[in-house]
Structures are given as structure tokens and as C-alpha cells.
XYZ file of C-alpha atoms in Angstrom:
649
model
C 49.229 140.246 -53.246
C 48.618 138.368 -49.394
C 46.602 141.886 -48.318
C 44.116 143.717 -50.603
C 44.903 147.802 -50.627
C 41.974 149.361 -48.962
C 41.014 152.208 -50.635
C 42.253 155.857 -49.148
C 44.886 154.497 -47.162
C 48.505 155.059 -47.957
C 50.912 151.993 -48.261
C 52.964 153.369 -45.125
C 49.856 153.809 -43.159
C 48.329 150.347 -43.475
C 52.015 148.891 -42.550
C 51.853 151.062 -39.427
C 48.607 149.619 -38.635
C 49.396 145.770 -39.681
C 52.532 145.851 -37.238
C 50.730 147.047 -34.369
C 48.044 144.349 -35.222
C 50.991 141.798 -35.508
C 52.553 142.971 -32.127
C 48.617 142.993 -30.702
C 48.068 139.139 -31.847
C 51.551 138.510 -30.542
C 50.857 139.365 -27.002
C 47.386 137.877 -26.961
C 49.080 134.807 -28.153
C 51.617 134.939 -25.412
C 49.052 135.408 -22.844
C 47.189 132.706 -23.670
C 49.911 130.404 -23.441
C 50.657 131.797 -20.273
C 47.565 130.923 -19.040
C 46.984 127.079 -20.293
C 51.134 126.667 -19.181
C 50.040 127.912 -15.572
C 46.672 125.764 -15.061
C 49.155 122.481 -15.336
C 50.737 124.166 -12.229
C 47.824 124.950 -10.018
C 47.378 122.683 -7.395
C 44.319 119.845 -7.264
C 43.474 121.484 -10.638
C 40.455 118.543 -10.798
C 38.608 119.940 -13.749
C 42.082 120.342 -15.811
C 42.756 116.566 -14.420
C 39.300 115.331 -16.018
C 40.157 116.810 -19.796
C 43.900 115.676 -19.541
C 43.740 112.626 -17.712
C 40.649 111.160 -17.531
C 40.379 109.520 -21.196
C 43.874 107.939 -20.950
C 42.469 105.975 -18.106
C 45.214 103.446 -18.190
C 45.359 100.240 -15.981
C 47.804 100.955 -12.731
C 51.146 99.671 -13.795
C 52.496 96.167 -12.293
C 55.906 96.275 -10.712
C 56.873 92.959 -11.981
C 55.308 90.168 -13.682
C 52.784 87.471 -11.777
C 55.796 85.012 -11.389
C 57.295 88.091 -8.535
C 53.706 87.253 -6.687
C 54.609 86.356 -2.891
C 52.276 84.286 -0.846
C 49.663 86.948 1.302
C 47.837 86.450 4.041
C 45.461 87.897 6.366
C 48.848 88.034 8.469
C 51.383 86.999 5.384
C 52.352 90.634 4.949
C 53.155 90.687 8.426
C 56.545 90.035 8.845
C 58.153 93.024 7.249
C 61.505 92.213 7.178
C 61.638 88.590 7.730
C 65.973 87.786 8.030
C 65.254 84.424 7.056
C 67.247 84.749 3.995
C 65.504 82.202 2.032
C 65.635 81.968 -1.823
C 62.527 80.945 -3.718
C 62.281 77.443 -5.225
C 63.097 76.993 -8.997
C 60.672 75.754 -10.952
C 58.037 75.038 -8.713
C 55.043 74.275 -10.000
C 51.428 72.907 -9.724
C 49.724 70.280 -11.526
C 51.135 71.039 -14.689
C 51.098 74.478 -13.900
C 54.027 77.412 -12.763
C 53.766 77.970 -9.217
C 54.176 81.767 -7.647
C 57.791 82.242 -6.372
C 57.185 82.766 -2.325
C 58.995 84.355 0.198
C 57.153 85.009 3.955
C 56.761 88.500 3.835
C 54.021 89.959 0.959
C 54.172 93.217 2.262
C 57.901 93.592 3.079
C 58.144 92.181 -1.051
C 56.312 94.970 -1.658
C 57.748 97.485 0.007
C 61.259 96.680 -1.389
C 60.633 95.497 -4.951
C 63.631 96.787 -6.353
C 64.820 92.827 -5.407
C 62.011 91.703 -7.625
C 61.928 93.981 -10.337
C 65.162 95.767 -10.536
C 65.604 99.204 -12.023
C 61.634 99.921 -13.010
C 60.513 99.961 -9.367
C 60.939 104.172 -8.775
C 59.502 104.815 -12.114
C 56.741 102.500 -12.517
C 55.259 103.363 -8.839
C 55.611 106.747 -9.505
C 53.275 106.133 -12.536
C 50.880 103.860 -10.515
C 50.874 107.055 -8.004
C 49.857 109.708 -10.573
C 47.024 107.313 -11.814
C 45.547 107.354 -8.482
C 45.997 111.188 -8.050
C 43.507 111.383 -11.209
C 41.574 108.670 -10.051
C 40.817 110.522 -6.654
C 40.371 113.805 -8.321
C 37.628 112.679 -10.234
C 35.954 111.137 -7.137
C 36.184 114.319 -5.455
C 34.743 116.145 -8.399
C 31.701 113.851 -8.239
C 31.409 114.673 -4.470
C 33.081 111.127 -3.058
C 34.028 112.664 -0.227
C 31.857 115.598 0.398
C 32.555 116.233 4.094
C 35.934 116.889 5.907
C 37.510 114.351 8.720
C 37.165 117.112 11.058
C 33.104 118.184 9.757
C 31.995 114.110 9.896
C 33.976 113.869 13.496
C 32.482 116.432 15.252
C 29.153 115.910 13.381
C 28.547 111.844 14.515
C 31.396 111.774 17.835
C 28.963 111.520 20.608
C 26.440 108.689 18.529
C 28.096 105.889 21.131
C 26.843 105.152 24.561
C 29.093 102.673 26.070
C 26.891 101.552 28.991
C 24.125 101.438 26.913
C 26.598 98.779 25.033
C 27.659 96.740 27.720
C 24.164 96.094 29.190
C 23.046 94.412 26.274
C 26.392 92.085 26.180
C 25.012 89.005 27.817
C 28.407 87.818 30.242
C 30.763 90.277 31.722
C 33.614 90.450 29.072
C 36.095 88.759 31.265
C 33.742 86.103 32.658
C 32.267 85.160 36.432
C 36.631 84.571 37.270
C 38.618 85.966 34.911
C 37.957 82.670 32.729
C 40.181 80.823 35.318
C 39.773 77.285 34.678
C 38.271 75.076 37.504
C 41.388 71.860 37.242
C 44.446 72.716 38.890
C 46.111 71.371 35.421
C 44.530 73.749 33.070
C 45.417 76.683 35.518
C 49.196 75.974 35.448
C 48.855 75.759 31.898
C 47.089 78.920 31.372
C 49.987 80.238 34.179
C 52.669 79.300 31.959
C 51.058 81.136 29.090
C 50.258 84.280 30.877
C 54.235 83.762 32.099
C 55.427 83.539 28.181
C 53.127 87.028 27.539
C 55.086 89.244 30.537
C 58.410 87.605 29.424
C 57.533 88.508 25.585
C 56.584 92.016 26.769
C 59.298 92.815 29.776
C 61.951 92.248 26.761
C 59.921 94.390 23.968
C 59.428 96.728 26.427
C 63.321 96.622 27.518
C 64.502 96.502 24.401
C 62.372 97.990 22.080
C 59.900 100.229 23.670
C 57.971 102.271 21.202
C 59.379 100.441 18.279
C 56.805 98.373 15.632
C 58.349 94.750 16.992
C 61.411 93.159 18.693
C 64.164 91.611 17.646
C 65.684 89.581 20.315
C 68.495 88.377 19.206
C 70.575 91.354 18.553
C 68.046 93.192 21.502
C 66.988 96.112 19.668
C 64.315 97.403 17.935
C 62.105 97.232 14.162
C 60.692 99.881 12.710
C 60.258 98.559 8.965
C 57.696 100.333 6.464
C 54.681 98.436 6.370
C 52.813 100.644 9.084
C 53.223 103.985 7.008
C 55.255 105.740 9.650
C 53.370 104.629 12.987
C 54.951 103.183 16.054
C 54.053 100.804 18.687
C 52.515 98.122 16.684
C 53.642 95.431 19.795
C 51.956 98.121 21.843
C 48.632 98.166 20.068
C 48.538 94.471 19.124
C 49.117 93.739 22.983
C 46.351 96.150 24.994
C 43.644 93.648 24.748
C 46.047 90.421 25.773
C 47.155 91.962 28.599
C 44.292 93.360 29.921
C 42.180 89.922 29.150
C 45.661 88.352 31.273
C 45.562 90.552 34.347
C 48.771 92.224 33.455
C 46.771 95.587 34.532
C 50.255 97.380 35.196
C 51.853 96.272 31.752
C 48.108 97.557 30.177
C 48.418 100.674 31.874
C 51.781 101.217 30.222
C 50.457 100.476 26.585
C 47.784 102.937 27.688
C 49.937 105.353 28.597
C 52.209 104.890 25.720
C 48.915 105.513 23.206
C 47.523 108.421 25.031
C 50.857 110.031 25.040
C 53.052 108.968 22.489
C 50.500 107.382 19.627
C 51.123 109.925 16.857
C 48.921 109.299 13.478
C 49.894 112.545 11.890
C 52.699 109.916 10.075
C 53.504 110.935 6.082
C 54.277 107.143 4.994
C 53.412 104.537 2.658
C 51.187 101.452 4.835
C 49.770 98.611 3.913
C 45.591 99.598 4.406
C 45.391 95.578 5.273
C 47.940 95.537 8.661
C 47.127 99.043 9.392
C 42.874 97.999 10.226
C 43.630 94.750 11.631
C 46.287 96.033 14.146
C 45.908 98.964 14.965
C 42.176 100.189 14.199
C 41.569 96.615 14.962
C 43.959 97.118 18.726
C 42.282 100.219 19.425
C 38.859 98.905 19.049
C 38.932 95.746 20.933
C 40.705 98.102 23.776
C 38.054 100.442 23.548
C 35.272 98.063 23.702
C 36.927 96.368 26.793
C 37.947 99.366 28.894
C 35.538 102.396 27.803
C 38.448 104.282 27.819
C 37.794 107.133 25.739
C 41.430 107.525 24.643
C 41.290 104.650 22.370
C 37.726 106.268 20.669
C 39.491 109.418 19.791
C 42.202 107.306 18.655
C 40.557 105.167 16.747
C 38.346 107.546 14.853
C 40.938 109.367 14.217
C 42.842 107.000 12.596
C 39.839 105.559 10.554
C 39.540 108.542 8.675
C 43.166 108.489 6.951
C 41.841 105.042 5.660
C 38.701 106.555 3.829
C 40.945 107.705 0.766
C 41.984 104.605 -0.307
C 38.386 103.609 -1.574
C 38.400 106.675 -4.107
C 38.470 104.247 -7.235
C 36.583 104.318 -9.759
C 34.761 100.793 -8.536
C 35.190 101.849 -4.815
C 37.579 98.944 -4.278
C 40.589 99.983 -2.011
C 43.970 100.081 -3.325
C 46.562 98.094 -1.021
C 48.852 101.018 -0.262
C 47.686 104.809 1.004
C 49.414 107.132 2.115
C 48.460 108.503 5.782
C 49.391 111.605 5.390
C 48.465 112.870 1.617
C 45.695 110.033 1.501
C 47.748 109.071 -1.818
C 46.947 105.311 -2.430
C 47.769 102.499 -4.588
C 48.222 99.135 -5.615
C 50.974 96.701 -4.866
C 53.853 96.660 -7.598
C 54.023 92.864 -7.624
C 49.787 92.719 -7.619
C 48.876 91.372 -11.315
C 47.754 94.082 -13.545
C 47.463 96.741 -10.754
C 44.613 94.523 -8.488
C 43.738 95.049 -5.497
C 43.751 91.704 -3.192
C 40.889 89.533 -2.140
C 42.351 88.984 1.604
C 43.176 92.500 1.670
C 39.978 94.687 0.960
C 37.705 91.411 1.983
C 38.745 92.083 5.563
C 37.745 95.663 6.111
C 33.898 95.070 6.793
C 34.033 93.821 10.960
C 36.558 96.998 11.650
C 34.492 99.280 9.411
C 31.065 98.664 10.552
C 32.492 98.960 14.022
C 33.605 102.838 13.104
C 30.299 103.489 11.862
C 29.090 102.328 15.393
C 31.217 104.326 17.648
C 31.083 107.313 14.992
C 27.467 107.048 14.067
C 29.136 107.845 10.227
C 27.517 105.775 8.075
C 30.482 106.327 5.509
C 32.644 103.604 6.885
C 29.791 100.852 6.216
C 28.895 102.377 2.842
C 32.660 101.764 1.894
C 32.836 98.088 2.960
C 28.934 97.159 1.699
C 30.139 98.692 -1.681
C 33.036 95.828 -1.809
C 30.291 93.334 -1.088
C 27.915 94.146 -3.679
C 30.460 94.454 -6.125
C 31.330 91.352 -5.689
C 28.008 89.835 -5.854
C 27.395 91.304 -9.226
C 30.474 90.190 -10.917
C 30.981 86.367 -11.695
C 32.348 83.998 -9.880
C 34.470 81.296 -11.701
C 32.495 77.632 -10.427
C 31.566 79.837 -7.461
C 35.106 80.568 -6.266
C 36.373 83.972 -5.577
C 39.358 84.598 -7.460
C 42.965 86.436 -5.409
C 43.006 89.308 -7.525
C 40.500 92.295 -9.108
C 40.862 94.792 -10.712
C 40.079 98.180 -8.810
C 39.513 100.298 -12.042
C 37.210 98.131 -13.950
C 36.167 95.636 -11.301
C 36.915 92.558 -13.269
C 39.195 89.549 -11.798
C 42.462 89.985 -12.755
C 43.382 86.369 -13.130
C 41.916 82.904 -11.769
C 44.291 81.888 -8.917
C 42.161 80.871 -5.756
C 43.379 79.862 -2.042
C 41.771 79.910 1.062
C 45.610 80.438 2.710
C 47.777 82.956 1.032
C 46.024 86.157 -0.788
C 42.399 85.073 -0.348
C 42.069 83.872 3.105
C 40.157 86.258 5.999
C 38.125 87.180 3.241
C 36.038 84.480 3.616
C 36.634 84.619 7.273
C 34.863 87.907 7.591
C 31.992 86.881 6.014
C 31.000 84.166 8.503
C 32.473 86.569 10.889
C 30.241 89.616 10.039
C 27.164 87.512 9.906
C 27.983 86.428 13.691
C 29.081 90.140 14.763
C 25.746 91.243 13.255
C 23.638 89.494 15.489
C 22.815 86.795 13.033
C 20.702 89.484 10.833
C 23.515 90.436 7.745
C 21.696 87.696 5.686
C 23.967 88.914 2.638
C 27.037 87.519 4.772
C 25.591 84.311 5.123
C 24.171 83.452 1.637
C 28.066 84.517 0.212
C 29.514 82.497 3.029
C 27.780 79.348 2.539
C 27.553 79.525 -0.994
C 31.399 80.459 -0.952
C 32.136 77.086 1.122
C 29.820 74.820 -1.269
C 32.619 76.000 -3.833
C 35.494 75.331 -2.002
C 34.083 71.603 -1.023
C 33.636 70.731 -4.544
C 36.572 72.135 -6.131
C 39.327 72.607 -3.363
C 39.071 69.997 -0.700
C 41.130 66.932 -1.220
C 41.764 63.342 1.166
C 45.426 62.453 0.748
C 45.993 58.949 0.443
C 47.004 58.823 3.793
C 43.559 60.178 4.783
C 43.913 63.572 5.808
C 41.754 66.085 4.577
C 43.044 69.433 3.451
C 42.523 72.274 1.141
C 44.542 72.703 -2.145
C 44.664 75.730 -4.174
C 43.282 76.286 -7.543
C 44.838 78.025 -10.831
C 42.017 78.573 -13.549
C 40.641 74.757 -12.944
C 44.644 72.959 -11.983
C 45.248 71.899 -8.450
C 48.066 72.935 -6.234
C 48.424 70.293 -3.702
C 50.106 72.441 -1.308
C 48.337 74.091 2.016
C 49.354 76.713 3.915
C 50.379 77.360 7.629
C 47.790 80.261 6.973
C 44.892 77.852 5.674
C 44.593 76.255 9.109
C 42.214 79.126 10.248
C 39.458 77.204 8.306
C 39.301 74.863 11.068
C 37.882 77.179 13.026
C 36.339 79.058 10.613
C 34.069 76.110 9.349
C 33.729 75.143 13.122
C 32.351 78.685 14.379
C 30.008 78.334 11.069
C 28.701 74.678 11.403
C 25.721 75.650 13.659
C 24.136 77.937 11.372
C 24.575 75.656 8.078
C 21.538 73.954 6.570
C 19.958 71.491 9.594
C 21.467 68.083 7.245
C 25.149 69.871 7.102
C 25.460 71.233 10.355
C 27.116 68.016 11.794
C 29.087 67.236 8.239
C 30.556 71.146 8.348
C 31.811 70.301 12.122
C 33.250 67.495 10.819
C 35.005 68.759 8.397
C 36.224 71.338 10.586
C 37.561 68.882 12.873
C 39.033 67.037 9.725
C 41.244 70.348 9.097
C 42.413 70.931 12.359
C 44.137 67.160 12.938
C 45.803 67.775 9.171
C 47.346 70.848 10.530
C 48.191 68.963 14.235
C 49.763 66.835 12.126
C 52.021 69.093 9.784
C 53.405 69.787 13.724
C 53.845 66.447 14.460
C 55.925 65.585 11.201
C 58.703 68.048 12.270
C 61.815 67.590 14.491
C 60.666 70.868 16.478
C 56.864 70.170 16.539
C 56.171 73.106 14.989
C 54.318 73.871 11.759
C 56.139 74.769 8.490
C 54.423 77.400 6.573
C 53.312 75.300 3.693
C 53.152 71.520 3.317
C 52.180 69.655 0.303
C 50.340 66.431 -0.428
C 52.035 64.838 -4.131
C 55.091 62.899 -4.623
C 54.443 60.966 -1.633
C 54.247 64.105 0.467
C 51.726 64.207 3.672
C 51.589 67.191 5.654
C 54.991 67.828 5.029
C 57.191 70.919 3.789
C 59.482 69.380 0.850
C 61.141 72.815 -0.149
C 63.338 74.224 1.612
C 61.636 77.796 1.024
C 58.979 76.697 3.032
C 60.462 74.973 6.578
C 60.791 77.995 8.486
C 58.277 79.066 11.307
C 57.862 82.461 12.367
C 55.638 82.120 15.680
C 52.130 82.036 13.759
C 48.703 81.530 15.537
C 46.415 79.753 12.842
C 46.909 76.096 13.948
C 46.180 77.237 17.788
C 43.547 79.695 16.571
C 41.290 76.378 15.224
C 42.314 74.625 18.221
C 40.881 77.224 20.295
C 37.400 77.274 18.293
C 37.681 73.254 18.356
C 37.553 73.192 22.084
C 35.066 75.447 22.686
C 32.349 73.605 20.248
C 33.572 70.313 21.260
C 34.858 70.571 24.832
C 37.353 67.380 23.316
C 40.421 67.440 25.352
C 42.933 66.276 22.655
C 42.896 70.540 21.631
C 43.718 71.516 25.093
C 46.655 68.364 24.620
C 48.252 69.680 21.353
C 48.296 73.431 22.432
C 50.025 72.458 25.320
C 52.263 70.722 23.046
C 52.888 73.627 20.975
C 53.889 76.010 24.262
C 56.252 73.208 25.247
C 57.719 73.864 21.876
C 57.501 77.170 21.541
C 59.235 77.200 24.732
C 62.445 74.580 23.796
C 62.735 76.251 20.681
C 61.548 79.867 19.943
C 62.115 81.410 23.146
C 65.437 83.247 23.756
C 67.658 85.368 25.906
C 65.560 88.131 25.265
C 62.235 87.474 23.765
C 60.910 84.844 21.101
C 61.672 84.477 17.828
C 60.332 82.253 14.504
C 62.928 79.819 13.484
C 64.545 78.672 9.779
C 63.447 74.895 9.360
C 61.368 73.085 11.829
C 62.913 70.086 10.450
C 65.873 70.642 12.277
C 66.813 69.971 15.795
C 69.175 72.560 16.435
C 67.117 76.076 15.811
C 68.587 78.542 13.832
C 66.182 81.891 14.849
C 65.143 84.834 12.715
C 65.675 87.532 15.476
C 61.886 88.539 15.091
C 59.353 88.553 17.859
C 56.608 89.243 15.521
C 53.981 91.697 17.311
C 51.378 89.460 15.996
C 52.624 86.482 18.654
C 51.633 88.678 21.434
C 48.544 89.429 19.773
C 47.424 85.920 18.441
C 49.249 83.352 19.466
C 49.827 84.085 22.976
C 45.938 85.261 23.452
C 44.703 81.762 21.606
C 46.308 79.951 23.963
C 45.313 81.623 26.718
C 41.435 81.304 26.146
C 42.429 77.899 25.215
C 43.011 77.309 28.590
C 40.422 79.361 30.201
C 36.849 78.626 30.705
C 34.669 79.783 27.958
C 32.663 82.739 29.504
C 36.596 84.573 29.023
C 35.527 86.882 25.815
C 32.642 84.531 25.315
C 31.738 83.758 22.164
C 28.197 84.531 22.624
C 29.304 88.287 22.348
C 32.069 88.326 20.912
C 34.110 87.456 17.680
C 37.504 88.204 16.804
C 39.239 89.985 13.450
C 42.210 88.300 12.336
C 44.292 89.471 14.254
C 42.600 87.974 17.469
C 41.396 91.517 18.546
C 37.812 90.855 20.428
C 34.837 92.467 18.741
C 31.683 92.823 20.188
C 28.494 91.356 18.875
C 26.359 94.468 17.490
C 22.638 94.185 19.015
C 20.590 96.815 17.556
C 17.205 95.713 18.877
C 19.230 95.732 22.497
C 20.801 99.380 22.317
C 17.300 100.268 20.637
C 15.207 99.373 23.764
C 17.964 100.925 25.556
C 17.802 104.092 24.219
C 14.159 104.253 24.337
C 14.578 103.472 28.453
C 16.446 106.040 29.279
C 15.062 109.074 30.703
C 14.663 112.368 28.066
């Protein structure tokens, strides 16, 4: 028999009692499963999301394969929905390599991946989505992020003394005259560039007003989705052009506009990239030259909604967050789920900046973090790889280019070693090291005898630069000085090397305009020979190292070819209503994009402004710029020290 008799106890008696212990276990059974069914329900149930979810730690999912890849920049996401309409070359390749299929817009590529990765898009982010849930779950279970936005802003919001600031800045921020240049030549020049910015602006303004950018041929506005549901990216991107310009009454408008009508409560997906170097980057520089406590507030504010996005488990940032939720993620065309070199390697001048005016050390932590990561893992012949992996901090794969994908990272680090005062020794040892590299595996001499920088795919050479590469002009040019004594004149030369290639990829072109990429094999110099890559879409980087070039050098030939580029910017990009980029710079009737990119107001216009204006205009002495030409200040701690200890208790 299953059940022994007990003795004294009738056969009907101990049924009675098994049933009622059957219907007992039954309940108990029920409310167990009860229980366990609601925990999966609860809310942020962290503890039940480190037994589930933690041991299937899977890599974030890709959103199509490495060939979807699209060319990135520190501005290469910036042109969210570029109407070019331009299909990707087939079959491109390297040196005996497969090239990445390109397309101008990274972000916009994205953001819409459905046209690279058909029906998977939905499914697979909403995969890559929960990952991150878990992944910031368990940071906040090991106490991440310990304090609230609100605790750590009221806690650190009055660390900043702004005169205390500006008397250790050693020129007035807008020079002795406005930087007005002492030849009557120069002044019309820098006239007819000031003239461009109010034109630009009167139209967004008309046309657009409150909208992320302009599009002037149809005269309406562009929202697009790369700014996760904030507006006024023209507006932010412009506050410190026009203000350096004069236009006080068009400033006072943006300033309006931000104090009123700014509203970073948004719920959207952003690129963490655009959104620092616009618009914490914009409200910075604004703050920095005004005082104007509306852009602090603003600022802070909006610095906070960025912290999430470093909850991984190596502390590198995931490309995508969410404002609202603080959600983030990686890029569904990113290889294997990585994060992006260009992307979280230009974080550090706007984050150590938020630590200043905050006093929160949290926002340096972050970016140091990236940094020493990066120093501990290695480094393939010294070069820094486009893609890692945010989950187990490993490169991803070994595709390396100082344009697209890996660019202002190395920008920054030159960049924060200046902006420190010349004491972040850890910028300069990865900087220099980082350009030894770069000599000795990526820059080439054409036959033709221009100098220029290839890109690299796990030891093959692309022969193929970027509109975006010609930064390094100026970058090596800014770092020449503080190079070992025996390179110092060899890095400016070099620099000056990179900046005539570039002049010359203008040159080469009906328009005399820049393509964005031009290659250097089959016979090629300086010269775009697919048609994927002719079109122009009003980008600074050529006038940016012109800029730098004139300022070390004082040779007129830079002040010559910007001119040259405003005459055609002028003939050819500037419309009824506003400027746009154009299709093929190789031909000499323009077909436009109807974009005025908000980056043109911010970059390209302001470059060639200071390019015509004496130097003490944003002086370099105290200042440097982020990538997208917003004016940082140099931090002196041993100045704002002294001052402190001055000043009356």
C-alpha cells in the first residue's frame, strides 16, 4: 500500500484527514506560485534581476552585420536626415580588404535601421534595451549611482564663482576690440562672414524658429531624432557665435528662447555623442562667456540625464540613452554591441567642465574611468581601435581612422591636456604616444607628394581620407609646441603638410569645395572617385586647421584659402533662404540638400570668423574649443586657489 495504516485510526478517518492535507498542500502550493509569478511583475525588482538575468550576461545584440557600418564622426552623425539620396558603392574595398558601406549620416543610419537591417530592427533593439535594463540594475545594486540628480544638485550648485574665474583668464574673452583686425582687407572679410551668420540665422529664425535645423529649400523646419526629443539645436549651437559676432540682439533671442522655451524633461532616444557637444557643449561655452546663470541651471541640469549611460559593467557609455527613463544602449549597426571610440572619447573637456561649475566630482570620475580603461587594455602597434566592447572592455574589431568613428577622440586628449593648464600629464603621454602610432602606421606621401592619413583594417591600408580627418591639421598644429624639443618643428610641419592636402581636395573640384572623402590609389590624388562620396554638406574641418594654421604661423596663404572657401560657399551653398550642403562638388551646376546643418552656424561660420580676427578674439591662451567649436575655458586651479584664499571670510 502508498500509506501505512496507523494504528487506532479508522480507514474513513485517515481519508478525512489526508484530503484536508491534500487541499492544505494545494493552497500552499498555489500561494507560492503566486508569489514567485508576482516578483517578475514588481517594478526595478534589482535583486530578482541579479538571479534571473545576471548569469545570461549576453553580448548587446548588433542590428546588422559590420558591412551596415556608416562612416562616424565627431560631427558624422550630425546630419540626421541627410536628402542626399546617395546609394553606397558596391564592392568597395581596401587594400585587399572589404570596405564599410557609407552613407553621411551615422546617427540618422542608426536611428532608422530598418533600411539596413530590415525586419530584425524592433526586435533586436528591444533585446539590446532589456540587456541594459539588467545591466543598470546591477550598477544600482552595487551603489553606482548612490545620490539623486536633485540630492548631488543642490548638494555641489553654488561650488562656482564666476568672477573668481574670469580674473584668472589672462585677455578679456573677446579681446582689446572685439578681435577686429587692424587691415581694412581682413575687416571686410570678417564683415562678409559676420553678414553670412545674420543671413543663416534671420532665415532659421524665419523659417524654423525653435526647430533642431533649417531646411531652406522647401523653408521649413527639422526636427529628426538624433537629439532625443530636444529643440533648438541651431539655437544652442549659435549663442556663442553670435555673441563672439556682436549680433547682441540675435543672442538675446537664443537667450530668451533657452530661458523660456529650452525644455529637457524630453522622453526620446539621443545620441549621448551630439547631445554633449551641442548642447551641454552650447550651454557651457555661453555660460562661460556671459555668466548668465540661465545657461548653469541649464546645463547642470541637462548633464545629469547623461550620467546613466555609463552604468555598464566597464563604465563605458553606451551610444544611445534615453533622457527621460535614462534607458541606454548601443548602436544597432555598432559591431558586436560596442560602444564607439569618437563617441565616448569625447566626453572628458564637457565633463570635467560639469564637475567645475557643479563641484560633483561624478562627472570627472565617469570620463577618467574611460581613460584608464583604456590604458590598461592593449593597443594593437599602439593604435586605438573604432570599436570596444562596453560589457567586457575588449576591442571589438581592429578598424582604425583618425576621420570617421575614431576621430575627436584623439582630439580631446591634446585638448584636455591644454584645457588643464598643461598639468593632465595622463593626456599627454596617450596623446603623443597615440600620434607616434599613427606616423608609423597611418601616414602616407602620395606620389604626387601630398601627405595624408589612410586608415587601417587589422594591419591593410585604406588609402582613402576623410573630409573629417582634416581636423588633424590643427590638431597636430595646436600640439607641436609641447612635443619633445627635436619634434616640435617636424609635428608643425606635418601639420602644415595636412592642411595643403585638404586645400587641395578643394581645389580639385569644379565648386572648390571639399568632398567628404578622397582617396590616393588608382591614380587618385585628393580626389573623390565614388560617387557616394562627392557631396558636401557645409562642414568646418578644412577651415577649422586653417584657423589653428594661422594663428601658429601668422602665414597669409590660410587667411587666402578661407576666403576662398566663403567665396564658394557663397556662389554655391547659399540660397533663397539659408545655406545648404550640395550633391557633388564636381559639378558646376549645384544640386542642394535643403539642409542648413546647425553645425555651420556653429563651426564653420565661427572658424572663419576668428580666422579673420586678431588672435586675442577667444585667445588661445585661455581657451580651447570641443568639436563642435564651442569655446572652453582653460581650468587654472592654482589661479582660482589664490583666489579663493584672497577673498575676505
Amino acid at each position: 500500500m502508498f500509506f501505512r495504516k496507523l494504528p487506532g485510526v479508522s480507514a474513513s478517518g485517515m481519508g478525512l484527514r489526508l484530503s484536508q492535507k491534500f487541499v492544505f498542500l494545494l493552497f500552499l502550493s498555489g500561494l507560492v506560485t503566486l508569489c514567485f509569478g508576482a516578483l517578475f511583475f514588481l517594478p526595478d525588482s534589482v535583486r530578482l534581476k541579479r538571479i534571473f538575468l545576471s548569469k545570461t550576461d549576453n553580448p548587446a545584440v548588433t542590428v546588422g552585420s559590420e558591412k551596415d557600418a556608416r562612416d562616424h564622426t565627431k560631427k558624422a552623425n550630425r546630419d540626421p536626415e541627410h536628402p542626399l539620396g546617395i546609394t553606397p558603392g558596391k564592392g568597395e574595398t581596401s587594400t585587399k580588404l572589404k570596405s564599410f558601406s557609407r552613407r553621411p549620416s551615422v546617427t540618422y543610419e542608426a536611428r532608422t535601421v530598418e533600411k539596413a537591417a530590415g525586419g530584425r530592427t524592433q526586435e533586436d533593439w528591444t533585446q539590446a534595451r532589456a540587456k541594459d535594463e539588467a545591466d543598470r540594475a546591477r550598477d544600482a545594486e552595487t551603489g553606482a549611482e548612490k545620490q539623486t540628480a536633485s540630492s548631488r544638485q543642490t548638494e555641489h550648485r553654488a561650488a562656482f564663482d564666476y568672477e573668481k574665474f574670469k580674473k584668472c583668464q589672462l585677455k578679456p574673452p573677446l579681446g582689446t576690440e572685439q578681435g577686429k583686425p587692424s587691415d581694412p582687407q581682413t575687416q571686410q572679410r570678417q564683415d562678409k562672414v559676420k553678414e553670412m551668420m545674420k543671413f543663416a540665422w534671420d532665415n532659421y529664425k524665419r523659417w524654423a524658429w525653435g526647430k533642431n535645423e533649417l531646411r531652406p529649400l522647401t523653408k521649413n523646419g527639422h526636427i529628426g531624432n538624433m537629439f532625443g526629443g530636444l529643440r533648438g539645436a541651431s539655437i544652442v549651437d549659435s549663442l556663442d557665435t553670435l555673441y563672439i559676432m556682436g549680433l547682441m540682439e540675435e543672442y538675446e533671442e537664443a537667450k530668451e528662447w533657452v530661458e523660456n522655451s529650452l525644455d529637457l524633461n524630453s522622453n526620446g532616444e539621443a545620441s549621448l555623442f551630439e547631445v554633449n557637444i551641442r548642447y551641454v557643449g552650447g550651454l557651457l561655452s555661453a555660460y562661460y562667456l556671459t555668466g548668465a546663470e540661465v545657461f548653469k541651471s541649464k546645463v547642470l541640469e541637462l548633464g545629469e540625464k547623461l550620467l546613466p549611460a555609463f552604468n555598464t559593467p566597464t563604465g563605458i557609455p553606451r551610444g544611445v540613452i534615453n533622457l527621460g527613463s535614462g534607458t541606454s544602449w548601443s548602436w544597432g549597426w555598432a559591431s558586436a554591441g560596442s560602444s564607439i571610440l569618437a563617441e565616448f572619447g569625447t566626453l572628458h573637456l564637457e565633463f570635467v567642465h560639469l564637475t567645475e561649475l557643479s563641484g560633483d566630482p561624478v562627472y570627472t570620475e565617469k570620463v577618467m574611468n574611460i581613460r584608464k580603461l583604456l590604458n590598461k587594455i592593449e593597443k594593437p602597434h599602439g593604435l586605438y581601435p573604432n570599436f570596444l566592447s562596453p560589457v567586457s572592455g575588449n576591442w571589438v574589431q581592429h578598424h582604425v581612422s583618425i576621420g570617421g568613428l575614431g576621430d575627436s577622440f584623439y582630439e580631446y586628449l591634446i585638448k584636455s591636456y591644454l584645457m588643464s593648464d598643461k598639468t593632465d600629464e595622463g593626456a599627454k603621454k596617450m596623446y603623443y604616444t597615440a600620434l607616434e602610432a599613427i606616423e608609423a602606421n597611418l601616414v602616407q606621401k602620395s606620389p604626387g607628394g601630398l601627405t595624408y592619413m589612410a586608415e587601417w583594417r587589422g594591419g591593410l591600408l585604406d588609402h582613402k581620407m576623410g573630409h573629417l580627418a582634416c581636423f588633424s591639421g590643427g590638431m597636430v598644429g595646436i600640439g607641436a609646441d609641447d612635443g619633445a624639443p627635436e619634434k616640435r618643428q617636424h609635428y608643425l610641419d606635418l601639420a602644415a603638410e595636412i592642411t595643403h592636402t585638404c586645400h587641395e581636395s578643394y581645389t580639385r573640384s569644379a565648386t572648390k569645395l571639399g568632398p567628404e572623402a578622397f582617396r590616393f590609389d588608382g591614380g587618385a590624388e585628393a580626389t573623390a572617385t565614388r560617387l557616394s562620396d562627392r557631396y558636401y554638406i557645409l562642414r568646418p574641418e578644412v577651415i577649422e586647421s586653417y584657423m589653428y594654421m594661422w594663428r601658429l604661423t601668422h602665414d597669409p596663404k590660410y587667411r587666402q584659402w578661407g576666403w576662398e572657401a566663403v567665396e564658394a560657399l557663397e556662389q554655391h551653398c547659399r540660397v533663397e533662404a539659408g545655406f545648404s550642403g550640395i550633391r557633388d562638388v564636381y559639378a558646376t551646376m549645384a544640386s542642394h540638400d535643403n539642409m542648413q546643418q546647425s553645425f555651420f552656424l556653429s563651426e564653420t561660420l565661427k572658424y572663419l570668423y576668428l580666422l579673420f580676427s586678431d588672435d586675442d578674439l577667444l585667445s588661445l591662451e585661455d581657451w580651447v574649443f570641443n568639436t563642435e567649436a564651442h569655446p572652453l575655458p582653460i581650468i587654472r586651479k592654482s589661479c582660482t586657489e589664490e583666489q579663493g584664499e584672497a577673498t575676505p571670510k
